[in-house]
JSON list of C-alpha atoms in Angstrom, two decimals:
[
{"chain": "M", "resi": 1, "resn": "UNK", "atom": "CA", "xyz": [-103.82, 30.24, 231.81]},
{"chain": "M", "resi": 2, "resn": "UNK", "atom": "CA", "xyz": [-101.33, 30.53, 228.98]},
{"chain": "M", "resi": 3, "resn": "UNK", "atom": "CA", "xyz": [-102.54, 32.66, 226.09]},
{"chain": "M", "resi": 4, "resn": "UNK", "atom": "CA", "xyz": [-101.23, 34.26, 222.93]},
{"chain": "M", "resi": 5, "resn": "UNK", "atom": "CA", "xyz": [-103.43, 37.06, 221.61]},
{"chain": "M", "resi": 6, "resn": "UNK", "atom": "CA", "xyz": [-102.72, 38.45, 218.17]},
{"chain": "M", "resi": 7, "resn": "UNK", "atom": "CA", "xyz": [-103.57, 41.78, 216.63]},
{"chain": "M", "resi": 8, "resn": "UNK", "atom": "CA", "xyz": [-106.52, 42.23, 214.33]},
{"chain": "M", "resi": 9, "resn": "UNK", "atom": "CA", "xyz": [-107.04, 41.72, 210.62]},
{"chain": "M", "resi": 10, "resn": "UNK", "atom": "CA", "xyz": [-105.12, 43.90, 208.18]},
{"chain": "M", "resi": 11, "resn": "UNK", "atom": "CA", "xyz": [-105.72, 45.03, 204.62]},
{"chain": "M", "resi": 12, "resn": "UNK", "atom": "CA", "xyz": [-102.64, 46.22, 202.74]},
{"chain": "M", "resi": 13, "resn": "UNK", "atom": "CA", "xyz": [-101.73, 47.31, 199.23]},
{"chain": "M", "resi": 14, "resn": "UNK", "atom": "CA", "xyz": [-99.14, 45.44, 197.19]},
{"chain": "M", "resi": 15, "resn": "UNK", "atom": "CA", "xyz": [-95.64, 46.62, 198.07]},
{"chain": "M", "resi": 16, "resn": "UNK", "atom": "CA", "xyz": [-96.60, 47.72, 201.58]},
{"chain": "M", "resi": 17, "resn": "UNK", "atom": "CA", "xyz": [-95.53, 46.17, 204.89]},
{"chain": "M", "resi": 18, "resn": "UNK", "atom": "CA", "xyz": [-97.57, 44.63, 207.68]},
{"chain": "M", "resi": 19, "resn": "UNK", "atom": "CA", "xyz": [-96.65, 44.17, 211.33]},
{"chain": "M", "resi": 20, "resn": "UNK", "atom": "CA", "xyz": [-98.55, 41.62, 213.39]},
{"chain": "M", "resi": 21, "resn": "UNK", "atom": "CA", "xyz": [-98.29, 41.49, 217.16]},
{"chain": "M", "resi": 22, "resn": "UNK", "atom": "CA", "xyz": [-98.61, 38.56, 219.54]},
{"chain": "M", "resi": 23, "resn": "UNK", "atom": "CA", "xyz": [-99.10, 39.29, 223.24]},
{"chain": "M", "resi": 24, "resn": "UNK", "atom": "CA", "xyz": [-98.27, 36.52, 225.67]},
{"chain": "M", "resi": 25, "resn": "UNK", "atom": "CA", "xyz": [-99.73, 35.97, 229.12]},
{"chain": "M", "resi": 26, "resn": "UNK", "atom": "CA", "xyz": [-99.72, 33.31, 231.80]},
{"chain": "M", "resi": 27, "resn": "UNK", "atom": "CA", "xyz": [-96.06, 32.35, 231.59]},
{"chain": "M", "resi": 28, "resn": "UNK", "atom": "CA", "xyz": [-92.56, 33.83, 231.74]},
{"chain": "M", "resi": 29, "resn": "UNK", "atom": "CA", "xyz": [-92.25, 35.37, 228.29]},
{"chain": "M", "resi": 30, "resn": "UNK", "atom": "CA", "xyz": [-88.45, 35.29, 228.11]},
{"chain": "M", "resi": 31, "resn": "UNK", "atom": "CA", "xyz": [-88.25, 31.53, 228.78]},
{"chain": "M", "resi": 32, "resn": "UNK", "atom": "CA", "xyz": [-89.88, 30.42, 225.53]},
{"chain": "M", "resi": 33, "resn": "UNK", "atom": "CA", "xyz": [-89.21, 31.01, 221.87]},
{"chain": "M", "resi": 34, "resn": "UNK", "atom": "CA", "xyz": [-91.84, 32.38, 219.53]},
{"chain": "M", "resi": 35, "resn": "UNK", "atom": "CA", "xyz": [-92.35, 31.05, 216.04]},
{"chain": "M", "resi": 36, "resn": "UNK", "atom": "CA", "xyz": [-94.44, 32.42, 213.20]},
{"chain": "M", "resi": 37, "resn": "UNK", "atom": "CA", "xyz": [-96.38, 30.17, 210.87]},
{"chain": "M", "resi": 38, "resn": "UNK", "atom": "CA", "xyz": [-98.74, 31.03, 208.05]},
{"chain": "M", "resi": 39, "resn": "UNK", "atom": "CA", "xyz": [-101.49, 29.11, 206.31]},
{"chain": "M", "resi": 40, "resn": "UNK", "atom": "CA", "xyz": [-103.17, 29.94, 203.02]},
{"chain": "M", "resi": 41, "resn": "UNK", "atom": "CA", "xyz": [-106.76, 28.70, 202.65]},
{"chain": "M", "resi": 42, "resn": "UNK", "atom": "CA", "xyz": [-106.79, 24.93, 202.21]},
{"chain": "M", "resi": 43, "resn": "UNK", "atom": "CA", "xyz": [-103.01, 24.79, 202.24]},
{"chain": "M", "resi": 44, "resn": "UNK", "atom": "CA", "xyz": [-100.42, 23.30, 204.55]},
{"chain": "M", "resi": 45, "resn": "UNK", "atom": "CA", "xyz": [-98.89, 25.25, 207.39]},
{"chain": "M", "resi": 46, "resn": "UNK", "atom": "CA", "xyz": [-95.71, 27.12, 206.47]},
{"chain": "M", "resi": 47, "resn": "UNK", "atom": "CA", "xyz": [-93.02, 28.02, 209.02]},
{"chain": "M", "resi": 48, "resn": "UNK", "atom": "CA", "xyz": [-91.69, 31.56, 208.57]},
{"chain": "M", "resi": 49, "resn": "UNK", "atom": "CA", "xyz": [-89.23, 32.20, 211.37]},
{"chain": "M", "resi": 50, "resn": "UNK", "atom": "CA", "xyz": [-88.27, 32.12, 215.04]},
{"chain": "M", "resi": 51, "resn": "UNK", "atom": "CA", "xyz": [-87.05, 34.38, 217.78]},
{"chain": "M", "resi": 52, "resn": "UNK", "atom": "CA", "xyz": [-85.24, 33.38, 220.94]},
{"chain": "M", "resi": 53, "resn": "UNK", "atom": "CA", "xyz": [-87.21, 35.67, 223.21]},
{"chain": "M", "resi": 54, "resn": "UNK", "atom": "CA", "xyz": [-84.50, 35.53, 225.86]},
{"chain": "M", "resi": 55, "resn": "UNK", "atom": "CA", "xyz": [-81.65, 36.94, 223.77]},
{"chain": "M", "resi": 56, "resn": "UNK", "atom": "CA", "xyz": [-83.37, 38.21, 220.62]},
{"chain": "M", "resi": 57, "resn": "UNK", "atom": "CA", "xyz": [-81.64, 35.85, 218.18]},
{"chain": "M", "resi": 58, "resn": "UNK", "atom": "CA", "xyz": [-83.65, 35.10, 215.07]},
{"chain": "M", "resi": 59, "resn": "UNK", "atom": "CA", "xyz": [-83.75, 32.62, 212.19]},
{"chain": "M", "resi": 60, "resn": "UNK", "atom": "CA", "xyz": [-85.90, 32.84, 209.11]},
{"chain": "M", "resi": 61, "resn": "UNK", "atom": "CA", "xyz": [-87.10, 30.51, 206.42]},
{"chain": "M", "resi": 62, "resn": "UNK", "atom": "CA", "xyz": [-85.06, 31.01, 203.26]},
{"chain": "M", "resi": 63, "resn": "UNK", "atom": "CA", "xyz": [-88.34, 31.67, 201.45]},
{"chain": "M", "resi": 64, "resn": "UNK", "atom": "CA", "xyz": [-88.93, 34.82, 203.47]},
{"chain": "M", "resi": 65, "resn": "UNK", "atom": "CA", "xyz": [-85.33, 35.88, 204.12]},
{"chain": "M", "resi": 66, "resn": "UNK", "atom": "CA", "xyz": [-84.97, 39.59, 203.45]},
{"chain": "M", "resi": 67, "resn": "UNK", "atom": "CA", "xyz": [-88.71, 40.25, 203.72]},
{"chain": "M", "resi": 68, "resn": "UNK", "atom": "CA", "xyz": [-89.54, 39.13, 207.26]},
{"chain": "M", "resi": 69, "resn": "UNK", "atom": "CA", "xyz": [-88.38, 40.57, 210.56]},
{"chain": "M", "resi": 70, "resn": "UNK", "atom": "CA", "xyz": [-89.32, 39.09, 213.93]},
{"chain": "M", "resi": 71, "resn": "UNK", "atom": "CA", "xyz": [-88.77, 41.15, 217.08]},
{"chain": "M", "resi": 72, "resn": "UNK", "atom": "CA", "xyz": [-89.93, 41.17, 220.65]},
{"chain": "M", "resi": 73, "resn": "UNK", "atom": "CA", "xyz": [-90.60, 43.64, 223.46]},
{"chain": "M", "resi": 74, "resn": "UNK", "atom": "CA", "xyz": [-89.93, 41.85, 226.72]},
{"chain": "M", "resi": 75, "resn": "UNK", "atom": "CA", "xyz": [-91.43, 44.67, 228.78]},
{"chain": "M", "resi": 76, "resn": "UNK", "atom": "CA", "xyz": [-94.73, 44.21, 226.96]},
{"chain": "M", "resi": 77, "resn": "UNK", "atom": "CA", "xyz": [-94.49, 40.39, 226.66]},
{"chain": "M", "resi": 78, "resn": "UNK", "atom": "CA", "xyz": [-95.16, 40.85, 222.96]},
{"chain": "M", "resi": 79, "resn": "UNK", "atom": "CA", "xyz": [-93.59, 39.43, 219.83]},
{"chain": "M", "resi": 80, "resn": "UNK", "atom": "CA", "xyz": [-93.90, 40.97, 216.39]},
{"chain": "M", "resi": 81, "resn": "UNK", "atom": "CA", "xyz": [-93.67, 39.75, 212.83]},
{"chain": "M", "resi": 82, "resn": "UNK", "atom": "CA", "xyz": [-93.20, 42.28, 210.05]},
{"chain": "M", "resi": 83, "resn": "UNK", "atom": "CA", "xyz": [-93.47, 41.24, 206.42]},
{"chain": "M", "resi": 84, "resn": "UNK", "atom": "CA", "xyz": [-92.48, 43.71, 203.72]},
{"chain": "M", "resi": 85, "resn": "UNK", "atom": "CA", "xyz": [-92.91, 44.02, 199.95]},
{"chain": "M", "resi": 86, "resn": "UNK", "atom": "CA", "xyz": [-96.32, 42.40, 200.22]},
{"chain": "M", "resi": 87, "resn": "UNK", "atom": "CA", "xyz": [-97.83, 40.66, 197.23]},
{"chain": "M", "resi": 88, "resn": "UNK", "atom": "CA", "xyz": [-101.15, 38.95, 196.61]},
{"chain": "M", "resi": 89, "resn": "UNK", "atom": "CA", "xyz": [-99.68, 35.55, 197.52]},
{"chain": "M", "resi": 90, "resn": "UNK", "atom": "CA", "xyz": [-99.13, 36.86, 201.06]},
{"chain": "M", "resi": 91, "resn": "UNK", "atom": "CA", "xyz": [-102.90, 37.00, 201.60]},
{"chain": "M", "resi": 92, "resn": "UNK", "atom": "CA", "xyz": [-103.33, 34.40, 204.30]},
{"chain": "M", "resi": 93, "resn": "UNK", "atom": "CA", "xyz": [-103.62, 33.76, 208.03]},
{"chain": "M", "resi": 94, "resn": "UNK", "atom": "CA", "xyz": [-100.56, 34.36, 210.18]},
{"chain": "M", "resi": 95, "resn": "UNK", "atom": "CA", "xyz": [-100.10, 32.58, 213.51]},
{"chain": "M", "resi": 96, "resn": "UNK", "atom": "CA", "xyz": [-97.65, 33.02, 216.34]},
{"chain": "M", "resi": 97, "resn": "UNK", "atom": "CA", "xyz": [-96.85, 29.83, 218.22]},
{"chain": "M", "resi": 98, "resn": "UNK", "atom": "CA", "xyz": [-94.84, 29.13, 221.34]},
{"chain": "M", "resi": 99, "resn": "UNK", "atom": "CA", "xyz": [-92.03, 26.62, 221.13]},
{"chain": "M", "resi": 100, "resn": "UNK", "atom": "CA", "xyz": [-92.46, 23.69, 223.47]},
{"chain": "M", "resi": 101, "resn": "UNK", "atom": "CA", "xyz": [-89.18, 23.94, 225.32]},
{"chain": "M", "resi": 102, "resn": "UNK", "atom": "CA", "xyz": [-86.77, 26.52, 226.58]},
{"chain": "M", "resi": 103, "resn": "UNK", "atom": "CA", "xyz": [-86.32, 29.03, 223.73]},
{"chain": "M", "resi": 104, "resn": "UNK", "atom": "CA", "xyz": [-86.12, 26.13, 221.31]},
{"chain": "M", "resi": 105, "resn": "UNK", "atom": "CA", "xyz": [-85.58, 26.61, 217.60]},
{"chain": "M", "resi": 106, "resn": "UNK", "atom": "CA", "xyz": [-86.32, 23.01, 216.64]},
{"chain": "M", "resi": 107, "resn": "UNK", "atom": "CA", "xyz": [-89.45, 22.10, 218.57]},
{"chain": "M", "resi": 108, "resn": "UNK", "atom": "CA", "xyz": [-93.14, 21.43, 218.52]},
{"chain": "M", "resi": 109, "resn": "UNK", "atom": "CA", "xyz": [-95.50, 24.34, 219.10]},
{"chain": "M", "resi": 110, "resn": "UNK", "atom": "CA", "xyz": [-97.65, 23.97, 222.18]},
{"chain": "M", "resi": 111, "resn": "UNK", "atom": "CA", "xyz": [-99.57, 27.26, 222.34]},
{"chain": "M", "resi": 112, "resn": "UNK", "atom": "CA", "xyz": [-100.91, 29.15, 219.32]},
{"chain": "M", "resi": 113, "resn": "UNK", "atom": "CA", "xyz": [-102.37, 32.57, 218.81]},
{"chain": "M", "resi": 114, "resn": "UNK", "atom": "CA", "xyz": [-105.81, 32.87, 217.28]},
{"chain": "M", "resi": 115, "resn": "UNK", "atom": "CA", "xyz": [-104.42, 33.95, 213.92]},
{"chain": "M", "resi": 116, "resn": "UNK", "atom": "CA", "xyz": [-104.36, 37.25, 212.05]},
{"chain": "M", "resi": 117, "resn": "UNK", "atom": "CA", "xyz": [-105.82, 37.54, 208.56]},
{"chain": "M", "resi": 118, "resn": "UNK", "atom": "CA", "xyz": [-103.75, 39.67, 206.23]},
{"chain": "M", "resi": 119, "resn": "UNK", "atom": "CA", "xyz": [-105.28, 40.64, 202.90]},
{"chain": "M", "resi": 120, "resn": "UNK", "atom": "CA", "xyz": [-103.12, 42.14, 200.16]},
{"chain": "M", "resi": 121, "resn": "UNK", "atom": "CA", "xyz": [-105.19, 43.88, 197.54]},
{"chain": "M", "resi": 122, "resn": "UNK", "atom": "CA", "xyz": [-104.96, 46.94, 195.35]},
{"chain": "C", "resi": 1, "resn": "UNK", "atom": "CA", "xyz": [-86.00, 21.39, 202.92]},
{"chain": "C", "resi": 2, "resn": "UNK", "atom": "CA", "xyz": [-87.32, 18.15, 204.35]},
{"chain": "C", "resi": 3, "resn": "UNK", "atom": "CA", "xyz": [-90.55, 17.22, 202.57]},
{"chain": "C", "resi": 4, "resn": "UNK", "atom": "CA", "xyz": [-93.41, 15.73, 204.58]},
{"chain": "C", "resi": 5, "resn": "UNK", "atom": "CA", "xyz": [-96.05, 13.62, 202.86]},
{"chain": "C", "resi": 6, "resn": "UNK", "atom": "CA", "xyz": [-99.22, 12.50, 204.60]},
{"chain": "C", "resi": 7, "resn": "UNK", "atom": "CA", "xyz": [-101.61, 9.76, 203.57]},
{"chain": "C", "resi": 8, "resn": "UNK", "atom": "CA", "xyz": [-104.43, 9.59, 202.99]},
{"chain": "C", "resi": 9, "resn": "UNK", "atom": "CA", "xyz": [-105.43, 13.16, 202.13]},
{"chain": "C", "resi": 10, "resn": "UNK", "atom": "CA", "xyz": [-109.00, 12.43, 203.14]},
{"chain": "C", "resi": 11, "resn": "UNK", "atom": "CA", "xyz": [-110.35, 9.69, 205.34]},
{"chain": "C", "resi": 12, "resn": "UNK", "atom": "CA", "xyz": [-114.01, 8.80, 205.85]},
{"chain": "C", "resi": 13, "resn": "UNK", "atom": "CA", "xyz": [-114.76, 7.07, 209.13]},
{"chain": "C", "resi": 14, "resn": "UNK", "atom": "CA", "xyz": [-117.50, 6.43, 211.66]},
{"chain": "C", "resi": 15, "resn": "UNK", "atom": "CA", "xyz": [-117.66, 7.09, 215.38]},
{"chain": "C", "resi": 16, "resn": "UNK", "atom": "CA", "xyz": [-115.90, 4.26, 217.15]},
{"chain": "C", "resi": 17, "resn": "UNK", "atom": "CA", "xyz": [-113.59, 3.41, 214.26]},
{"chain": "C", "resi": 18, "resn": "UNK", "atom": "CA", "xyz": [-109.85, 2.98, 214.68]},
{"chain": "C", "resi": 19, "resn": "UNK", "atom": "CA", "xyz": [-108.13, 5.51, 212.44]},
{"chain": "C", "resi": 20, "resn": "UNK", "atom": "CA", "xyz": [-104.51, 5.61, 211.30]},
{"chain": "C", "resi": 21, "resn": "UNK", "atom": "CA", "xyz": [-102.78, 8.46, 209.47]},
{"chain": "C", "resi": 22, "resn": "UNK", "atom": "CA", "xyz": [-99.29, 8.11, 208.01]},
{"chain": "C", "resi": 23, "resn": "UNK", "atom": "CA", "xyz": [-96.61, 10.77, 207.60]},
{"chain": "C", "resi": 24, "resn": "UNK", "atom": "CA", "xyz": [-93.39, 10.17, 205.64]},
{"chain": "C", "resi": 25, "resn": "UNK", "atom": "CA", "xyz": [-90.29, 12.35, 205.69]},
{"chain": "C", "resi": 26, "resn": "UNK", "atom": "CA", "xyz": [-87.98, 12.77, 202.70]},
{"chain": "C", "resi": 27, "resn": "UNK", "atom": "CA", "xyz": [-84.99, 12.04, 204.97]},
{"chain": "C", "resi": 28, "resn": "UNK", "atom": "CA", "xyz": [-84.49, 10.79, 208.50]},
{"chain": "C", "resi": 29, "resn": "UNK", "atom": "CA", "xyz": [-85.77, 13.11, 211.21]},
{"chain": "C", "resi": 30, "resn": "UNK", "atom": "CA", "xyz": [-85.11, 10.73, 214.12]},
{"chain": "C", "resi": 31, "resn": "UNK", "atom": "CA", "xyz": [-88.13, 11.25, 216.38]},
{"chain": "C", "resi": 32, "resn": "UNK", "atom": "CA", "xyz": [-88.53, 14.97, 215.83]},
{"chain": "C", "resi": 33, "resn": "UNK", "atom": "CA", "xyz": [-92.13, 14.82, 214.74]},
{"chain": "C", "resi": 34, "resn": "UNK", "atom": "CA", "xyz": [-95.32, 16.39, 216.04]},
{"chain": "C", "resi": 35, "resn": "UNK", "atom": "CA", "xyz": [-99.00, 15.93, 215.22]},
{"chain": "C", "resi": 36, "resn": "UNK", "atom": "CA", "xyz": [-101.65, 18.65, 215.30]},
{"chain": "C", "resi": 37, "resn": "UNK", "atom": "CA", "xyz": [-105.43, 18.76, 215.05]},
{"chain": "C", "resi": 38, "resn": "UNK", "atom": "CA", "xyz": [-107.05, 21.73, 213.33]},
{"chain": "C", "resi": 39, "resn": "UNK", "atom": "CA", "xyz": [-110.73, 22.57, 213.11]},
{"chain": "C", "resi": 40, "resn": "UNK", "atom": "CA", "xyz": [-112.18, 25.12, 210.65]},
{"chain": "C", "resi": 41, "resn": "UNK", "atom": "CA", "xyz": [-111.41, 28.69, 211.63]},
{"chain": "C", "resi": 42, "resn": "UNK", "atom": "CA", "xyz": [-109.21, 27.63, 214.55]},
{"chain": "C", "resi": 43, "resn": "UNK", "atom": "CA", "xyz": [-105.50, 27.43, 215.23]},
{"chain": "C", "resi": 44, "resn": "UNK", "atom": "CA", "xyz": [-103.82, 24.04, 215.26]},
{"chain": "C", "resi": 45, "resn": "UNK", "atom": "CA", "xyz": [-103.72, 22.13, 218.56]},
{"chain": "C", "resi": 46, "resn": "UNK", "atom": "CA", "xyz": [-100.69, 20.06, 219.56]},
{"chain": "C", "resi": 47, "resn": "UNK", "atom": "CA", "xyz": [-101.54, 16.39, 220.14]},
{"chain": "C", "resi": 48, "resn": "UNK", "atom": "CA", "xyz": [-98.23, 14.50, 220.01]},
{"chain": "C", "resi": 49, "resn": "UNK", "atom": "CA", "xyz": [-94.59, 15.61, 220.16]},
{"chain": "C", "resi": 50, "resn": "UNK", "atom": "CA", "xyz": [-91.33, 13.71, 219.77]},
{"chain": "C", "resi": 51, "resn": "UNK", "atom": "CA", "xyz": [-93.21, 11.15, 217.69]},
{"chain": "C", "resi": 52, "resn": "UNK", "atom": "CA", "xyz": [-94.98, 9.41, 220.56]},
{"chain": "C", "resi": 53, "resn": "UNK", "atom": "CA", "xyz": [-95.28, 11.73, 223.57]},
{"chain": "C", "resi": 54, "resn": "UNK", "atom": "CA", "xyz": [-98.84, 12.73, 224.37]},
{"chain": "C", "resi": 55, "resn": "UNK", "atom": "CA", "xyz": [-99.30, 16.45, 225.07]},
{"chain": "C", "resi": 56, "resn": "UNK", "atom": "CA", "xyz": [-100.85, 17.24, 228.43]},
{"chain": "C", "resi": 57, "resn": "UNK", "atom": "CA", "xyz": [-104.64, 17.26, 228.35]},
{"chain": "C", "resi": 58, "resn": "UNK", "atom": "CA", "xyz": [-104.93, 15.30, 225.10]},
{"chain": "C", "resi": 59, "resn": "UNK", "atom": "CA", "xyz": [-107.16, 12.19, 225.34]},
{"chain": "C", "resi": 60, "resn": "UNK", "atom": "CA", "xyz": [-105.37, 8.87, 225.52]},
{"chain": "C", "resi": 61, "resn": "UNK", "atom": "CA", "xyz": [-107.18, 7.58, 222.43]},
{"chain": "C", "resi": 62, "resn": "UNK", "atom": "CA", "xyz": [-104.57, 9.53, 220.45]},
{"chain": "C", "resi": 63, "resn": "UNK", "atom": "CA", "xyz": [-101.20, 7.87, 220.03]},
{"chain": "C", "resi": 64, "resn": "UNK", "atom": "CA", "xyz": [-98.16, 8.32, 217.83]},
{"chain": "C", "resi": 65, "resn": "UNK", "atom": "CA", "xyz": [-95.41, 6.00, 216.71]},
{"chain": "C", "resi": 66, "resn": "UNK", "atom": "CA", "xyz": [-92.46, 5.77, 214.35]},
{"chain": "C", "resi": 67, "resn": "UNK", "atom": "CA", "xyz": [-88.94, 7.04, 213.87]},
{"chain": "C", "resi": 68, "resn": "UNK", "atom": "CA", "xyz": [-86.61, 7.84, 211.03]},
{"chain": "C", "resi": 69, "resn": "UNK", "atom": "CA", "xyz": [-88.82, 8.53, 208.03]},
{"chain": "C", "resi": 70, "resn": "UNK", "atom": "CA", "xyz": [-92.17, 6.88, 208.73]},
{"chain": "C", "resi": 71, "resn": "UNK", "atom": "CA", "xyz": [-94.66, 7.87, 211.41]},
{"chain": "C", "resi": 72, "resn": "UNK", "atom": "CA", "xyz": [-98.26, 7.17, 212.31]},
{"chain": "C", "resi": 73, "resn": "UNK", "atom": "CA", "xyz": [-100.99, 8.87, 214.28]},
{"chain": "C", "resi": 74, "resn": "UNK", "atom": "CA", "xyz": [-103.66, 6.52, 215.58]},
{"chain": "C", "resi": 75, "resn": "UNK", "atom": "CA", "xyz": [-107.04, 7.36, 217.06]},
{"chain": "C", "resi": 76, "resn": "UNK", "atom": "CA", "xyz": [-108.15, 4.21, 218.83]},
{"chain": "C", "resi": 77, "resn": "UNK", "atom": "CA", "xyz": [-111.88, 4.97, 218.87]},
{"chain": "C", "resi": 78, "resn": "UNK", "atom": "CA", "xyz": [-112.99, 7.96, 216.84]},
{"chain": "C", "resi": 79, "resn": "UNK", "atom": "CA", "xyz": [-115.20, 10.41, 218.72]},
{"chain": "C", "resi": 80, "resn": "UNK", "atom": "CA", "xyz": [-117.50, 13.12, 217.29]},
{"chain": "C", "resi": 81, "resn": "UNK", "atom": "CA", "xyz": [-115.04, 15.82, 218.40]},
{"chain": "C", "resi": 82, "resn": "UNK", "atom": "CA", "xyz": [-112.24, 14.21, 216.37]},
{"chain": "C", "resi": 83, "resn": "UNK", "atom": "CA", "xyz": [-113.58, 15.10, 212.93]},
{"chain": "C", "resi": 84, "resn": "UNK", "atom": "CA", "xyz": [-110.96, 17.62, 211.84]},
{"chain": "C", "resi": 85, "resn": "UNK", "atom": "CA", "xyz": [-107.82, 18.00, 209.76]},
{"chain": "C", "resi": 86, "resn": "UNK", "atom": "CA", "xyz": [-104.56, 16.56, 211.09]},
{"chain": "C", "resi": 87, "resn": "UNK", "atom": "CA", "xyz": [-101.07, 17.77, 210.23]},
{"chain": "C", "resi": 88, "resn": "UNK", "atom": "CA", "xyz": [-97.64, 16.36, 210.93]},
{"chain": "C", "resi": 89, "resn": "UNK", "atom": "CA", "xyz": [-94.64, 18.64, 211.50]},
{"chain": "C", "resi": 90, "resn": "UNK", "atom": "CA", "xyz": [-90.97, 17.72, 211.41]},
{"chain": "C", "resi": 91, "resn": "UNK", "atom": "CA", "xyz": [-88.64, 19.81, 213.54]},
{"chain": "C", "resi": 92, "resn": "UNK", "atom": "CA", "xyz": [-85.26, 18.30, 212.79]},
{"chain": "C", "resi": 93, "resn": "UNK", "atom": "CA", "xyz": [-83.97, 21.80, 212.05]},
{"chain": "C", "resi": 94, "resn": "UNK", "atom": "CA", "xyz": [-86.19, 24.16, 210.02]},
{"chain": "C", "resi": 95, "resn": "UNK", "atom": "CA", "xyz": [-89.78, 23.02, 210.47]},
{"chain": "C", "resi": 96, "resn": "UNK", "atom": "CA", "xyz": [-91.95, 21.78, 207.65]},
{"chain": "C", "resi": 97, "resn": "UNK", "atom": "CA", "xyz": [-95.48, 20.40, 207.69]},
{"chain": "C", "resi": 98, "resn": "UNK", "atom": "CA", "xyz": [-97.41, 17.74, 205.87]},
{"chain": "C", "resi": 99, "resn": "UNK", "atom": "CA", "xyz": [-100.27, 18.67, 203.57]},
{"chain": "C", "resi": 100, "resn": "UNK", "atom": "CA", "xyz": [-102.91, 17.51, 206.03]},
{"chain": "C", "resi": 101, "resn": "UNK", "atom": "CA", "xyz": [-105.40, 14.66, 206.38]},
{"chain": "C", "resi": 102, "resn": "UNK", "atom": "CA", "xyz": [-109.06, 15.52, 206.66]},
{"chain": "C", "resi": 103, "resn": "UNK", "atom": "CA", "xyz": [-111.04, 13.07, 208.77]},
{"chain": "C", "resi": 104, "resn": "UNK", "atom": "CA", "xyz": [-114.67, 13.27, 207.76]},
{"chain": "C", "resi": 105, "resn": "UNK", "atom": "CA", "xyz": [-117.86, 11.54, 208.75]},
{"chain": "C", "resi": 106, "resn": "UNK", "atom": "CA", "xyz": [-118.64, 8.42, 206.73]}
]
């Protein structure tokens, strides 16, 4: 079965960085892109960025440009999302999601991780 | 960014009802639209992609239609498991989502 399992909840101080991992199983990791989406309580989903897992190319939402870095480790079938210069507004749930299609940038997301809660508090 | 607007924001319905949710895009997105179901504390689940294609394993009571700027998700006969929040997503380039429609028990 296809699964994405994310790392556990994090508590960070303002100005710090957080790195969330997303381990894939049940499919060929390098054939599918990974996207990162976040969702504040009661708010709409917000796309943050994308990585072509095959070649490592990335694109980021302009909102997070300069603060977010998405990487992958193909040997570990794991993608990572690092967000820096954290502020209170970054307190939310972060999801990884597989693109439905071969390393697609513009696509629907067919498999999601369980979500990682990041809390930013002094 | 392409803005996505869903209506209604909340919908009260009974088991067996036919339910329709609308999603409007601020500019044409052709058929690059997906629908998701999300339950409290869970990740979204893909229901429909490319406006009208049913994702594998999703019950046939769910259907999607539309193109350009106006899209609909229809549940032909609402079941107890369908009470949830539904989101549309456009993926004509950088993805954006609608604000969600909560389907609650009448």
